[in-house]
PDB file of C-alpha atoms and ligand atoms in Angstrom:
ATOM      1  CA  UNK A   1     109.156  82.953  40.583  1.00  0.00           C
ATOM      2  CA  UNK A   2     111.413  85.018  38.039  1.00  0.00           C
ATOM      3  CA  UNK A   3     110.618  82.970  34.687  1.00  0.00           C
ATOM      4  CA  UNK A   4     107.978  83.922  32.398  1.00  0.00           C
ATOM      5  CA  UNK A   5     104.528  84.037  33.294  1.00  0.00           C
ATOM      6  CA  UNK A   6     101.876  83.624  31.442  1.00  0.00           C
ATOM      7  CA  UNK A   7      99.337  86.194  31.484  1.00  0.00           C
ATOM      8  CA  UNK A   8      96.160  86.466  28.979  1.00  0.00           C
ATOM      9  CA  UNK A   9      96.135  89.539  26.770  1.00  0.00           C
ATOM     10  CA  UNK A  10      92.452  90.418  28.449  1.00  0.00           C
ATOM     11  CA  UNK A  11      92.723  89.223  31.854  1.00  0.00           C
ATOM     12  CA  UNK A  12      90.073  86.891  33.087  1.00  0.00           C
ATOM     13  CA  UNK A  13      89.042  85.468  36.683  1.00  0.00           C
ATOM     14  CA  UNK A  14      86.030  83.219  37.496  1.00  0.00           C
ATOM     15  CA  UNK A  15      84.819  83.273  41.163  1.00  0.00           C
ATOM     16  CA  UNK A  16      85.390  79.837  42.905  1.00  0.00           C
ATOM     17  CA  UNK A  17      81.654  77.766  43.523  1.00  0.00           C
ATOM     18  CA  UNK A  18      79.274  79.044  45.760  1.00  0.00           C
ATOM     19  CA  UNK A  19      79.909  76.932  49.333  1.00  0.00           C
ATOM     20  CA  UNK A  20      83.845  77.826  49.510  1.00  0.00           C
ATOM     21  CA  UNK A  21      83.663  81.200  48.618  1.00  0.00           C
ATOM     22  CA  UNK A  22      80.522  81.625  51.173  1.00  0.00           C
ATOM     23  CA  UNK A  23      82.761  79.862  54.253  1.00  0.00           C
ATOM     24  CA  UNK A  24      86.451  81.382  53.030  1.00  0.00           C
ATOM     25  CA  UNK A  25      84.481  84.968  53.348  1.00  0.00           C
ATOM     26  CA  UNK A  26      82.413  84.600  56.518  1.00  0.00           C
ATOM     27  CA  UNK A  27      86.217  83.465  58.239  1.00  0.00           C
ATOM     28  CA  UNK A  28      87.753  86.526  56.680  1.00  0.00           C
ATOM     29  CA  UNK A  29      84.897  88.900  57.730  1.00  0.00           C
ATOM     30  CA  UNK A  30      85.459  87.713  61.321  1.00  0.00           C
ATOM     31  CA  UNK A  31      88.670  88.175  61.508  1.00  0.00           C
ATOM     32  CA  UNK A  32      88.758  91.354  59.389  1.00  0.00           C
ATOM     33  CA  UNK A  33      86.511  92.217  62.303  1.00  0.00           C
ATOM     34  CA  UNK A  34      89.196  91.572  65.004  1.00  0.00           C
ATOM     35  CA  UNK A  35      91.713  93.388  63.864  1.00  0.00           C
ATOM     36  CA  UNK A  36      89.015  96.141  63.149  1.00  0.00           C
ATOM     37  CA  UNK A  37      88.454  96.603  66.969  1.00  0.00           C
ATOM     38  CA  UNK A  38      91.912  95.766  67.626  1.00  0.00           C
ATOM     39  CA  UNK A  39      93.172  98.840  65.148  1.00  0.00           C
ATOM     40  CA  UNK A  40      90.501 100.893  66.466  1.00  0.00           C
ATOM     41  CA  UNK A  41      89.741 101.983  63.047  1.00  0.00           C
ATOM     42  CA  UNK A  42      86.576 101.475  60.836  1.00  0.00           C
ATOM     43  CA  UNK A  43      87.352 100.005  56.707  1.00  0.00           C
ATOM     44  CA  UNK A  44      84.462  97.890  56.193  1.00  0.00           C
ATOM     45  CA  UNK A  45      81.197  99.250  53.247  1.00  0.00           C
ATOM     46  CA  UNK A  46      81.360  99.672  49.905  1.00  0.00           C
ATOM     47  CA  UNK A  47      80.243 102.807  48.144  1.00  0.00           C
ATOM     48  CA  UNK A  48      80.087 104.093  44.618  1.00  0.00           C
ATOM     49  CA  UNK A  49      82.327 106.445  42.861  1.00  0.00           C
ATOM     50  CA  UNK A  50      81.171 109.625  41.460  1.00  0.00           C
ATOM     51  CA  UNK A  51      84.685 110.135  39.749  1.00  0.00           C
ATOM     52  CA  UNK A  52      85.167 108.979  35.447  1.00  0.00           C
ATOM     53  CA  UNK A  53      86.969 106.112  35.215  1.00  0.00           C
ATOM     54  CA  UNK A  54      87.024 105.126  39.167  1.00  0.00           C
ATOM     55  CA  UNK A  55      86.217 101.785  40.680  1.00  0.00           C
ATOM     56  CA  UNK A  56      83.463 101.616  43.252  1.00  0.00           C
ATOM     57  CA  UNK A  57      85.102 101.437  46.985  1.00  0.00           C
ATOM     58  CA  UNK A  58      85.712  97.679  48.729  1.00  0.00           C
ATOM     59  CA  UNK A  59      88.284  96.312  50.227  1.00  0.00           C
ATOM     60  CA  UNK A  60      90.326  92.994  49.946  1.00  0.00           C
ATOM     61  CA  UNK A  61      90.326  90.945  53.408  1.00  0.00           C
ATOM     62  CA  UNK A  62      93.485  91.995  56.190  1.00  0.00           C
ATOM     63  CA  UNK A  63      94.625  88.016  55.580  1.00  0.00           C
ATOM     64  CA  UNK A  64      95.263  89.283  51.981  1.00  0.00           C
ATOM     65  CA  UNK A  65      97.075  92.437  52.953  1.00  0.00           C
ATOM     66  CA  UNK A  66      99.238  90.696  55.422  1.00  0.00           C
ATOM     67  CA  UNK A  67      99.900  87.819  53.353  1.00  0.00           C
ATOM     68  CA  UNK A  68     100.965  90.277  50.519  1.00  0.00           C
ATOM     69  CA  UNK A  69     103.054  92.855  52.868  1.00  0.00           C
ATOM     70  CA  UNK A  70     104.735  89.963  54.324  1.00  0.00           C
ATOM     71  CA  UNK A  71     105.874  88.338  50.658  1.00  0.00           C
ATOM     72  CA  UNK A  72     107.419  92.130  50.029  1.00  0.00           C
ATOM     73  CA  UNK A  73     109.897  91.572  52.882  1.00  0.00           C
ATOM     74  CA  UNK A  74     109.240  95.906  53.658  1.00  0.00           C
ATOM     75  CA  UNK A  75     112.037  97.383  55.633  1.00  0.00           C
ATOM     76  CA  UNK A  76     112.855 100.873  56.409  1.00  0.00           C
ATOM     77  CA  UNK A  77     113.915 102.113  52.947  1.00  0.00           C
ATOM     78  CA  UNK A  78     110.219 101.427  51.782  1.00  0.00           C
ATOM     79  CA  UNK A  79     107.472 104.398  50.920  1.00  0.00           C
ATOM     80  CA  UNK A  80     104.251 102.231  50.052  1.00  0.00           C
ATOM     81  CA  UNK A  81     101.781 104.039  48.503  1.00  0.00           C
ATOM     82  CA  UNK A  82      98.073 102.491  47.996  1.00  0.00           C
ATOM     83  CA  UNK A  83      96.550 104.247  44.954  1.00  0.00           C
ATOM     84  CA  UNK A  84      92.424 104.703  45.606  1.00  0.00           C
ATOM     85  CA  UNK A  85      93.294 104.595  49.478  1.00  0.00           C
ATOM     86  CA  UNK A  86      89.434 105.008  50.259  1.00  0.00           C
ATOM     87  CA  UNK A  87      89.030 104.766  54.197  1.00  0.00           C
ATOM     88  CA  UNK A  88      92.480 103.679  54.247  1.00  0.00           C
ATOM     89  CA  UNK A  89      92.749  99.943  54.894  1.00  0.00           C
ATOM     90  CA  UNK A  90      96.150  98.722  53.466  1.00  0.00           C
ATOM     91  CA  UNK A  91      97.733 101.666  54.592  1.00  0.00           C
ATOM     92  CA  UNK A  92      97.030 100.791  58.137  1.00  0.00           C
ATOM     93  CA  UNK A  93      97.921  97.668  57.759  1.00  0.00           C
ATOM     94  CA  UNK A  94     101.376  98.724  55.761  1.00  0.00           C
ATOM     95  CA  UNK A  95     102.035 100.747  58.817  1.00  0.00           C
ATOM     96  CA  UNK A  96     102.009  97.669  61.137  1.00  0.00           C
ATOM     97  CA  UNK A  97     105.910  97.202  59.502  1.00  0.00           C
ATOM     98  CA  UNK A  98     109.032  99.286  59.680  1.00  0.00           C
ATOM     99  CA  UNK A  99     108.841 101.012  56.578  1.00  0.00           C
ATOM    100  CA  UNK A 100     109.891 104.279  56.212  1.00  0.00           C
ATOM    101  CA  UNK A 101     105.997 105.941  55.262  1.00  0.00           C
ATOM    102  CA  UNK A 102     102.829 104.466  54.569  1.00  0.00           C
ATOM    103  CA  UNK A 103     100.810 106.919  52.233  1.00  0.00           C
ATOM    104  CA  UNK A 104      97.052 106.707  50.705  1.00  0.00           C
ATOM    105  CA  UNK A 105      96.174 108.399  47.095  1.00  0.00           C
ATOM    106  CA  UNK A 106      92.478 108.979  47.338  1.00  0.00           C
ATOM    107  CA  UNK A 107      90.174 111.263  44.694  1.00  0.00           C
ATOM    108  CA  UNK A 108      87.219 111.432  46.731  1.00  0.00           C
ATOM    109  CA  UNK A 109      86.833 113.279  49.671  1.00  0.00           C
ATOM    110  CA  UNK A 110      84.256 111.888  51.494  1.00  0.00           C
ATOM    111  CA  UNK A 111      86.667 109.022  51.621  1.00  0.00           C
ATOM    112  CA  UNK A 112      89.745 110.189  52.438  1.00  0.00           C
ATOM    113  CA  UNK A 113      87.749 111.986  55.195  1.00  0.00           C
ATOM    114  CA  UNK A 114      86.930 108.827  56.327  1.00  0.00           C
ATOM    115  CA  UNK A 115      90.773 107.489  56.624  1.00  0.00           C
ATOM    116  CA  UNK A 116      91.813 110.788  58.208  1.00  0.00           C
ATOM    117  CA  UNK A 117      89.192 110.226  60.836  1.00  0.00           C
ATOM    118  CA  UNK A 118      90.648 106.572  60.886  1.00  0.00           C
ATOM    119  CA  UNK A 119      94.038 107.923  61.414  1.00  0.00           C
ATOM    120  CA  UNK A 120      93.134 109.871  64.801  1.00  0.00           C
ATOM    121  CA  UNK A 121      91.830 106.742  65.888  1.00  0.00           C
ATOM    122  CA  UNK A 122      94.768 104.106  64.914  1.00  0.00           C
ATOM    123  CA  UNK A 123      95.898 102.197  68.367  1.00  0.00           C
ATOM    124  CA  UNK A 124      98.603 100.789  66.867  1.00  0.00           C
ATOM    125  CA  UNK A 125     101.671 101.788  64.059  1.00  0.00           C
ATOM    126  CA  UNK A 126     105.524 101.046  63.094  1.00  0.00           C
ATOM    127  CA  UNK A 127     105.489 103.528  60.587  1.00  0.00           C
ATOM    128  CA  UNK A 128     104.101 107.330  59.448  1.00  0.00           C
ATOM    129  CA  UNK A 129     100.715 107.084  58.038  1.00  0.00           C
ATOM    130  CA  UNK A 130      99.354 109.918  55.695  1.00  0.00           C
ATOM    131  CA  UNK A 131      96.434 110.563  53.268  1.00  0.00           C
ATOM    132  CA  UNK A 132      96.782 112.939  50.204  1.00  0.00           C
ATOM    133  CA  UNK A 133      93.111 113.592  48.564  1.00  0.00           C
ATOM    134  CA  UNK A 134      94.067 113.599  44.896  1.00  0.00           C
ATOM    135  CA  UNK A 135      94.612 112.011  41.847  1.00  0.00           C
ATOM    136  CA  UNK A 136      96.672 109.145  41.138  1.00  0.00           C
ATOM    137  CA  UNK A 137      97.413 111.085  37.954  1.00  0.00           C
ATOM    138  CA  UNK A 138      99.058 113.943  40.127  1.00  0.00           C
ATOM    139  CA  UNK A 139     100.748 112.241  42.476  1.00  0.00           C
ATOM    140  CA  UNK A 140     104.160 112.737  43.038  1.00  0.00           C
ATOM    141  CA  UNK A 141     106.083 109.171  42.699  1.00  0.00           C
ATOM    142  CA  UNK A 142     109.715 110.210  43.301  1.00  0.00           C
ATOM    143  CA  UNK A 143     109.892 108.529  47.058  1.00  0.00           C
ATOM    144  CA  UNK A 144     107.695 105.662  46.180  1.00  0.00           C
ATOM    145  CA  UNK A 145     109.259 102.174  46.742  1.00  0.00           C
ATOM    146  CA  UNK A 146     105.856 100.231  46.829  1.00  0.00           C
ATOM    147  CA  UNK A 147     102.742 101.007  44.683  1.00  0.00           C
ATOM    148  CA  UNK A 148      99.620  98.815  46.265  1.00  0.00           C
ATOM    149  CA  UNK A 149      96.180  98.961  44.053  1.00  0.00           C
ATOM    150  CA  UNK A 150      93.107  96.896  44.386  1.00  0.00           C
ATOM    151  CA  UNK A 151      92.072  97.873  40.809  1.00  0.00           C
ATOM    152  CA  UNK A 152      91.242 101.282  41.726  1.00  0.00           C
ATOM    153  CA  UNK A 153      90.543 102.752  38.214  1.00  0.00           C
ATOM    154  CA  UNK A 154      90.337 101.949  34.558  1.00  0.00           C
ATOM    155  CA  UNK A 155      92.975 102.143  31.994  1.00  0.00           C
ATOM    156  CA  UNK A 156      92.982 105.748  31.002  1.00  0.00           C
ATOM    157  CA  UNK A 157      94.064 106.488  34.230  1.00  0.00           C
ATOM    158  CA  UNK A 158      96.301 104.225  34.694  1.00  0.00           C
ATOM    159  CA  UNK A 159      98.491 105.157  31.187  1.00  0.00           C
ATOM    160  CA  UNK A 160      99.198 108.268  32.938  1.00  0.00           C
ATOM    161  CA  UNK A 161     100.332 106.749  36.185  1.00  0.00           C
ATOM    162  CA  UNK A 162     102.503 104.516  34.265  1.00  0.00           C
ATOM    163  CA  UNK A 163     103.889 107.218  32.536  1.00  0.00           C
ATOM    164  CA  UNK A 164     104.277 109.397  35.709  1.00  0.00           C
ATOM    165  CA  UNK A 165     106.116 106.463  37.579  1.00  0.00           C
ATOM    166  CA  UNK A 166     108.648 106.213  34.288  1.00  0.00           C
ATOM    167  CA  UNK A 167     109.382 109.266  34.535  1.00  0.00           C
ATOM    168  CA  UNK A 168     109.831 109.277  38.512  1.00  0.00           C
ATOM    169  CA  UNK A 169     112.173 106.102  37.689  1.00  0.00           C
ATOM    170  CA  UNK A 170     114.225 108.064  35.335  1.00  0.00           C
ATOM    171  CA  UNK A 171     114.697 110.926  37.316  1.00  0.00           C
ATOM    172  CA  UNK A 172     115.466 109.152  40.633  1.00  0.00           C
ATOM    173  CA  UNK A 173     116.879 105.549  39.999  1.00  0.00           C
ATOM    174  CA  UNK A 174     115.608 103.158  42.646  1.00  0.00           C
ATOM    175  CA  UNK A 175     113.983  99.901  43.717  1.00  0.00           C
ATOM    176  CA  UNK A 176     110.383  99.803  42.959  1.00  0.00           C
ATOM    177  CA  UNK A 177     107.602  97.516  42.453  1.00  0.00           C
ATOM    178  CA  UNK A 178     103.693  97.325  42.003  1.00  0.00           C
ATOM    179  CA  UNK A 179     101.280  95.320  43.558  1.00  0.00           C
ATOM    180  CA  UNK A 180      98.058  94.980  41.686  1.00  0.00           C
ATOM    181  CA  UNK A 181      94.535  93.590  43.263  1.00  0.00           C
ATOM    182  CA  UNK A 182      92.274  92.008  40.764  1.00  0.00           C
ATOM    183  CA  UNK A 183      94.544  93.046  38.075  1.00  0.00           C
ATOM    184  CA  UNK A 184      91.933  93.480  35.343  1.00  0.00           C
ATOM    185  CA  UNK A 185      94.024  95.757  33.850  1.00  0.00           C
ATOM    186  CA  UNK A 186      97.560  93.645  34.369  1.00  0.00           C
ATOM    187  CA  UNK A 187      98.536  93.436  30.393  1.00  0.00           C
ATOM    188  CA  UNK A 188      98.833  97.262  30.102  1.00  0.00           C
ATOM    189  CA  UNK A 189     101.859  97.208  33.179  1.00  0.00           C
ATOM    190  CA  UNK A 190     102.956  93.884  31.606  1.00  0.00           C
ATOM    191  CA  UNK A 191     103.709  95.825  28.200  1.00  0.00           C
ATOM    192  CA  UNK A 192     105.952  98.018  29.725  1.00  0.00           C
ATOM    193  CA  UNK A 193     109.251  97.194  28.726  1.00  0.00           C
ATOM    194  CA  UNK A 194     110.368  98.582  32.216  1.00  0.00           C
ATOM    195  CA  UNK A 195     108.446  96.367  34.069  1.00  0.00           C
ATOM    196  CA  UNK A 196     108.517  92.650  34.989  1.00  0.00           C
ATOM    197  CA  UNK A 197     105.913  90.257  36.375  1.00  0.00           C
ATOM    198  CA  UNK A 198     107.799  88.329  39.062  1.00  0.00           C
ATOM    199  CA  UNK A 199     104.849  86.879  40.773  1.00  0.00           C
ATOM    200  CA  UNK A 200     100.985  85.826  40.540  1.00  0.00           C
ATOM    201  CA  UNK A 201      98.745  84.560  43.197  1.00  0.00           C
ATOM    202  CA  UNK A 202      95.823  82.843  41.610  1.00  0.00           C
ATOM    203  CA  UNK A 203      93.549  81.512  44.449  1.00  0.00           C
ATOM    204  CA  UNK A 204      92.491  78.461  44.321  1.00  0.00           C
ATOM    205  CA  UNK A 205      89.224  76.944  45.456  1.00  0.00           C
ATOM    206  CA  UNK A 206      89.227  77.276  49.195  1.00  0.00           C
ATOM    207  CA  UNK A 207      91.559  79.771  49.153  1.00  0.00           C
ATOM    208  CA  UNK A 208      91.352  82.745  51.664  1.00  0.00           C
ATOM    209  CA  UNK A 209      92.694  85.310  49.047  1.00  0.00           C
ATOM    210  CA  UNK A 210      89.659  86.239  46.970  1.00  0.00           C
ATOM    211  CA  UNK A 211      90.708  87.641  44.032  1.00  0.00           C
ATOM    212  CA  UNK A 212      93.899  87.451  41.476  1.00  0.00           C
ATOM    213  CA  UNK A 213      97.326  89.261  43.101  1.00  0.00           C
ATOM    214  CA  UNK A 214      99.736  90.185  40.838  1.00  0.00           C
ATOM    215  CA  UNK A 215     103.626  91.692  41.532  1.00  0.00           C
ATOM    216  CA  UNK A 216     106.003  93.635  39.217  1.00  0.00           C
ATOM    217  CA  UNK A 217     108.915  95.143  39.756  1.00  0.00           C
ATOM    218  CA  UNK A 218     110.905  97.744  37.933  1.00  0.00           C
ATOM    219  CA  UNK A 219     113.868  96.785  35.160  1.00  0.00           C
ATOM    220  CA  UNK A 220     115.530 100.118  35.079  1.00  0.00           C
ATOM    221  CA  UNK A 221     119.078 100.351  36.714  1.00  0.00           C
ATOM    222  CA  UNK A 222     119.174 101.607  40.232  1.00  0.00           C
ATOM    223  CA  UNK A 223     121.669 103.377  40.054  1.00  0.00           C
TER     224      UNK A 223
HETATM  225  C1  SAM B 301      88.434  99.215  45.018  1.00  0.00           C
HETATM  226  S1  SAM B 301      88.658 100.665  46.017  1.00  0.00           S
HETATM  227  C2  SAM B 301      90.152 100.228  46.891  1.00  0.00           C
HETATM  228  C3  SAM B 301      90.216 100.803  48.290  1.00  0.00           C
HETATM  229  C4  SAM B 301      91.481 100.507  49.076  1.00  0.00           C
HETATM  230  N1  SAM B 301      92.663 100.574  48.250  1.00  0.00           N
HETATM  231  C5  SAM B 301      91.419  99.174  49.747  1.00  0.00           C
HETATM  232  O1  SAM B 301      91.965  98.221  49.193  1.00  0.00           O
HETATM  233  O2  SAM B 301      90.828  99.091  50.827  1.00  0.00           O
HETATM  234  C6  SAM B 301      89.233 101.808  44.765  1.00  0.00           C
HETATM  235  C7  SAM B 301      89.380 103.232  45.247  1.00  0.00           C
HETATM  236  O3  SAM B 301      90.100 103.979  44.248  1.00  0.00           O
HETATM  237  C8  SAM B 301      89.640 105.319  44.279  1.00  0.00           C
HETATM  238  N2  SAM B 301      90.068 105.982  43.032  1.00  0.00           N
HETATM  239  C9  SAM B 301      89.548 105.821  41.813  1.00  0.00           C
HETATM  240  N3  SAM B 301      90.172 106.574  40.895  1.00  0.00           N
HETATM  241  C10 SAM B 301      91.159 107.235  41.565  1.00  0.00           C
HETATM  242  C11 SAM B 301      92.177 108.144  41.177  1.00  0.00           C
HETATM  243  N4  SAM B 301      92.303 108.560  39.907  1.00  0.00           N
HETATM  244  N5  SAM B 301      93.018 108.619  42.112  1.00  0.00           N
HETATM  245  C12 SAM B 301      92.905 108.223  43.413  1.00  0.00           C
HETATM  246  N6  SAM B 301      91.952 107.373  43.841  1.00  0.00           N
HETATM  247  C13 SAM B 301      91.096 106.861  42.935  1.00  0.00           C
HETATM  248  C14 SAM B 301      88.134 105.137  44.444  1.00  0.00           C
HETATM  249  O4  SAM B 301      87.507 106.326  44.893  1.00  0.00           O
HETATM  250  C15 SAM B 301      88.079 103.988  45.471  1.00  0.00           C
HETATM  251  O5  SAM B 301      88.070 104.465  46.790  1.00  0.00           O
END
């Protein structure tokens, strides 16, 4: 999908009725479960963020993360980078392809504690896994390929990501693209003149993706 899509200037998503969404998450909580075990690692909980402007922690379901890592077509050029890693779910899962590094961003460190734990653990990889306990606002961007976020903060932070991965673009011309989770915050990427919404997932009723997935890529030459 490369034509114009529309997108809302204040993004909006209503939860599908009651019985789907009830059925649609009890099948992804089993099978989330299986590849749990099967990763030997432990994602599931929420928890709430003592951190300004951060999201509280959840995850999307491993259907989701597959069904998004296998639209990207990753190969071994790609450094994807999930910003607000928490116990380090996506990254586990990016690692299950043969990228070149799968890396988590998390600010708090009882967190990040958690996905270094789940790191020692991890039965199965294709790739590097690593977790930085920082700020998306410090990270370094220059070998990023692939950003990943399930709407990990609000939009103060994210201006100065933005303006961190410009400047990383600039610097080091590449390939690059972001992958947003319940993009609440989509229209502040989409104003970027640099970047381009080439996708969006909306589920639909019964659908096994639970919330709103969004893709962008980068404009800027590449060379
Ligand atoms: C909704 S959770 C997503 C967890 C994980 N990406 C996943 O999908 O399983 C958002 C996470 O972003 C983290 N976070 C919030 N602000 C952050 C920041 N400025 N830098 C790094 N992580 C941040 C929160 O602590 C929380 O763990």
């Amino acid at each position: 999908m490369s034509q114009a899509i529309p997108l809302s200037p204040e993004y909006r998503f209503t939860f599908p009725p009651f019985f789907p969404r009830y059925c649609t998450t009890l099948l992804n909580r089993a099978i989330d479960s299986f590849h749990e075990k099967r990763l030997g690692i432990k994602t599931t909980g929420g928890a709430g963020s003592p951190h300004p402007d951060a999201s509280h922690y959840g995850c999307l379901a491993y259907y989701t993360y597959y069904k998004i890592f296998d639209a990207l077509g990753l190969d071994k050029k790609d450094v994807v980078v999930d910003l607000g890693s928490g116990k380090g779910r996506p990254n586990f899962i990016a690692a299950q392809y043969p990228i070149k590094e799968s890396i988590g961003v998390e600010i708090d460190p009882p967190l990040h504690a958690v996905s270094v734990a789940n790191c020692a653990t991890l039965r199965e990889a294709r790739a590097p896994v690593r977790f930085v306990c920082q700020s998306a606002t410090d990270f370094n961007y220059d070998d990023t390929t692939v950003i990943i976020m399930f709407h990990p903060f609000g939009g103060e932070t994210l201006n100065v990501v933005l303006a961190r991965i410009e400047d990383s673009l600039k610097r080091k011309p590449r390939e690059f693209r972001i992958v947003y989770g319940n993009p609440m915050l989509s229209p502040l990427i989409a104003a970027k003149p640099w970047m381009q919404l080439y996708d969006a997932w909306n589920p639909g009723t019964w659908s096994r993706v639970k919330f709103p997935v969004h893709f962008y890529r980068s404009t800027m030459p590449t060379s």
